[in-house]
One Martini backbone bead per residue (centre of mass of N, CA, C, O) as a GRO file, in nm:
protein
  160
    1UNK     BB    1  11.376  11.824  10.183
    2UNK     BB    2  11.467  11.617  10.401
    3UNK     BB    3  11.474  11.798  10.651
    4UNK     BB    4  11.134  11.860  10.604
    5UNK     BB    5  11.076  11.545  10.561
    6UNK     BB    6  11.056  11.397  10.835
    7UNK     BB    7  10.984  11.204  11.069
    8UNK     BB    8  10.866  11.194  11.378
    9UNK     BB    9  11.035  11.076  11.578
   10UNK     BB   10  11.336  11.052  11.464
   11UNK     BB   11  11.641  11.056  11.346
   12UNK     BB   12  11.928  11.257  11.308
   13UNK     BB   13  12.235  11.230  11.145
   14UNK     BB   14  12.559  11.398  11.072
   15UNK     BB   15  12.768  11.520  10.909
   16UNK     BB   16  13.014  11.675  10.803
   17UNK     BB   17  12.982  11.976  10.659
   18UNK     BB   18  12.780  12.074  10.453
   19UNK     BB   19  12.564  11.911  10.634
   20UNK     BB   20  12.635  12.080  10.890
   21UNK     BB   21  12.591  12.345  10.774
   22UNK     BB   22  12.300  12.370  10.603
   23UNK     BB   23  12.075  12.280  10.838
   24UNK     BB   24  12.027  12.567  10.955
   25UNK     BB   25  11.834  12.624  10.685
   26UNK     BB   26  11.618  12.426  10.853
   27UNK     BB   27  11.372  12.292  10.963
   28UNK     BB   28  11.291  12.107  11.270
   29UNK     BB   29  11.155  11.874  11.418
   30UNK     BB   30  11.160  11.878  11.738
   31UNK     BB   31  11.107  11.549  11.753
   32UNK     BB   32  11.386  11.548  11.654
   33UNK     BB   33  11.707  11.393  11.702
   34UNK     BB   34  11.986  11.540  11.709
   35UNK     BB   35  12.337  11.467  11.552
   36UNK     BB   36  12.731  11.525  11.573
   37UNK     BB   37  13.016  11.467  11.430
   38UNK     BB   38  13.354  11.606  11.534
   39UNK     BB   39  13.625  11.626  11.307
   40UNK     BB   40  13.835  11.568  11.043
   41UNK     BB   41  13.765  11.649  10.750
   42UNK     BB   42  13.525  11.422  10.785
   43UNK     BB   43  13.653  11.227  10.968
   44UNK     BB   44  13.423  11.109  11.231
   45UNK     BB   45  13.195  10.830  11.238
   46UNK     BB   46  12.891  10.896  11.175
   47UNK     BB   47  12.841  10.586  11.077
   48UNK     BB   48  12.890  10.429  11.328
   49UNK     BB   49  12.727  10.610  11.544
   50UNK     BB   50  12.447  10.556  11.373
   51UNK     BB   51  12.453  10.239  11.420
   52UNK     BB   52  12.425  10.229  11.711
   53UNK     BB   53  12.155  10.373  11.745
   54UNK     BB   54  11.974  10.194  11.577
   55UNK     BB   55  12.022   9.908  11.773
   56UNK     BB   56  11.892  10.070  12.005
   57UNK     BB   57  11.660  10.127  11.810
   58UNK     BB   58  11.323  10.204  11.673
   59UNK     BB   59  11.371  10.419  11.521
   60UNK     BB   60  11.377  10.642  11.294
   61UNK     BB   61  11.712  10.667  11.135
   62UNK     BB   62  11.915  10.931  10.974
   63UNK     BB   63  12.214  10.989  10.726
   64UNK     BB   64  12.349  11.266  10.683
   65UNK     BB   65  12.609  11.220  10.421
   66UNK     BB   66  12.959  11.237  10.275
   67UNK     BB   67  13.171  11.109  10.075
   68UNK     BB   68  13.430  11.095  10.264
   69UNK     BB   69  13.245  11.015  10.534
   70UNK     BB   70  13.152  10.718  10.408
   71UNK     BB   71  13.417  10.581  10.284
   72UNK     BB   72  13.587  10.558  10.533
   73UNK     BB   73  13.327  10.464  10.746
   74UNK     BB   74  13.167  10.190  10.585
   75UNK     BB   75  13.232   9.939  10.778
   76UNK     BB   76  12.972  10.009  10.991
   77UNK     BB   77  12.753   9.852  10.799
   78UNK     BB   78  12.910   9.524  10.788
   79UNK     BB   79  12.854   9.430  11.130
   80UNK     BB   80  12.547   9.477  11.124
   81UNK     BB   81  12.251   9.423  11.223
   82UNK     BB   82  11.976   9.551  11.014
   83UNK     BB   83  11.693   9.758  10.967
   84UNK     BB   84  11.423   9.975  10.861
   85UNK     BB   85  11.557  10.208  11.051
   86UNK     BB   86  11.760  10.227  10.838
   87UNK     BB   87  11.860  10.558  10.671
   88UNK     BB   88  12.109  10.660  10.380
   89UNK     BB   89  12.234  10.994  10.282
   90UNK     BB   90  12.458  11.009   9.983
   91UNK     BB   91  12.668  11.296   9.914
   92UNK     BB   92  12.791  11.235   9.560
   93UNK     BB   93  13.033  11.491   9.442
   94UNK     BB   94  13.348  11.313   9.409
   95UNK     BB   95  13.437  11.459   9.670
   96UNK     BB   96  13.561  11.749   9.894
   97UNK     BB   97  13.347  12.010   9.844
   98UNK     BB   98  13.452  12.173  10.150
   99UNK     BB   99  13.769  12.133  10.020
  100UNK     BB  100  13.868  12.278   9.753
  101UNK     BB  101  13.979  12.532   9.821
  102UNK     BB  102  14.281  12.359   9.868
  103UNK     BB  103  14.397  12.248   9.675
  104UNK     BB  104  14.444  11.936   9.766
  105UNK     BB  105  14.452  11.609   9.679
  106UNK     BB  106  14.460  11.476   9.999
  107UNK     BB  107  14.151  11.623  10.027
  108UNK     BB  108  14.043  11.686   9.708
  109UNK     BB  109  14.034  11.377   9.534
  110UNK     BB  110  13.877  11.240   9.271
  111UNK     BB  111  13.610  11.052   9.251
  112UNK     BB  112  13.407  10.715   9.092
  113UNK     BB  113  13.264  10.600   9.327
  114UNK     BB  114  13.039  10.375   9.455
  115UNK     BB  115  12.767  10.240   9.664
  116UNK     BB  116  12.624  10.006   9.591
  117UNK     BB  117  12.773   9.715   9.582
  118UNK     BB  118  12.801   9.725   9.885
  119UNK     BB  119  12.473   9.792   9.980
  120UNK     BB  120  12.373   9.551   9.877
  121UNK     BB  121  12.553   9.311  10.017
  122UNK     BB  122  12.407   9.397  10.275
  123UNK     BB  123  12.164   9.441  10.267
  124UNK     BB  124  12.034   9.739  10.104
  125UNK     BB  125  11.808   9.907   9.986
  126UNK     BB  126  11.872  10.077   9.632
  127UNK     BB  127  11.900  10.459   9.570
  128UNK     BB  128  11.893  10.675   9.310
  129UNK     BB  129  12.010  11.046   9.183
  130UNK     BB  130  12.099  11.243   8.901
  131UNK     BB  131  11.808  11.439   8.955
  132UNK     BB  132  11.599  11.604   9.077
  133UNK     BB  133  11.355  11.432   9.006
  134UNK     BB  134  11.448  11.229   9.098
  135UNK     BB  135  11.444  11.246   9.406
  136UNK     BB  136  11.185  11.320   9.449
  137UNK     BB  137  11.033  11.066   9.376
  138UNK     BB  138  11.214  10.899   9.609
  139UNK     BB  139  11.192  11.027   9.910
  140UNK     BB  140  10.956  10.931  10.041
  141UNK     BB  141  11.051  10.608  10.011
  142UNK     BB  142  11.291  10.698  10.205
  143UNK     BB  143  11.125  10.843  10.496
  144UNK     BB  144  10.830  10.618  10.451
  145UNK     BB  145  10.896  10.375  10.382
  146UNK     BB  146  10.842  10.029  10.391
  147UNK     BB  147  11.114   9.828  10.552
  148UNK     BB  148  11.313   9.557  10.649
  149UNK     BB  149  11.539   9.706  10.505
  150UNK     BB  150  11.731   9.891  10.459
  151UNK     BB  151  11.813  10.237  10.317
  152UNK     BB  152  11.978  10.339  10.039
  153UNK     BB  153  12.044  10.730   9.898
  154UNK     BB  154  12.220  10.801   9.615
  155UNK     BB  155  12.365  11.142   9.545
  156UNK     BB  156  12.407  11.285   9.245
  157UNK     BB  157  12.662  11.548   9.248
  158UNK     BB  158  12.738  11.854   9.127
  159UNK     BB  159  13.069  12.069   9.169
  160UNK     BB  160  13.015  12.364   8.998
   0.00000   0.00000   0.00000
């Protein structure tokens, strides 16, 4: 649902694994300019290269990024000055859910990780959503809503 209701002419950053796998199964607004760092099993810079282009655009930028890829690279939003432009969903499956069937724990280690309390300490304003109700309710104000501060959408997901 998130990828079909961007804001024309948003941005939208992708992170590697099933982000990235599975956005091709959604229509994007022409006007949507995508972007993707390619790494190594998710460990990209995803969030690092999405606050670069925040700060230089006033565009509203979209990261949608998964939790391997985002506590790696997460010191990338600790360190910049940031507006209402930046907007962050963390789809936290608790591990790495594209690398499971690897069964080696240093690749797809369950962790009980939550990114709150760093995500608010930086400004962030922080929504999560533990189910689909949840999500619904919560996503226009992802998307469209209006804020002076940045906006991280905790979207917590079951690997079953």
């Amino acid at each position: 649902k998130c990828a079909l209701n961007l804001p024309k002419n948003s941005l939208l950053h992708l992170g590697v694994g099933n982000t990235f796998i599975n956005i091709e199964n959604y229509p994007i607004d022409p006007s949507v300019d995508v972007y993707c760092n390619m790494g190594t099993n998710g460990i990209d810079g995803s969030a690092s290269t999405f606050i670069g282009q925040c700060t230089v655009s006033n565009r509203k930028g979209f990261l949608l990024i998964g939790d391997l890829s985002f506590f790696y690279d997460m010191n990338a939003i600790w360190n910049k000055q940031m507006n209402g432009n930046v907007r962050i969903l963390l789809n936290n499956d608790g591990g790495a859910g594209l690398l499971a069937h690897y069964q080696a724990p240093g690749i797809t280690q369950a962790h009980n990780a939550v990114a709150e309390g760093w995500v608010k300490s930086l400004g962030f304003k922080y929504l999560s959503a533990h189910t689909q109700k949840e999500f619904d309710e919560k996503l226009d104000e992802f998307l469209n809503g209006e804020s002076s501060q940045p906006v991280f959408f905790e979207v917590f997901v079951s690997r079953s």
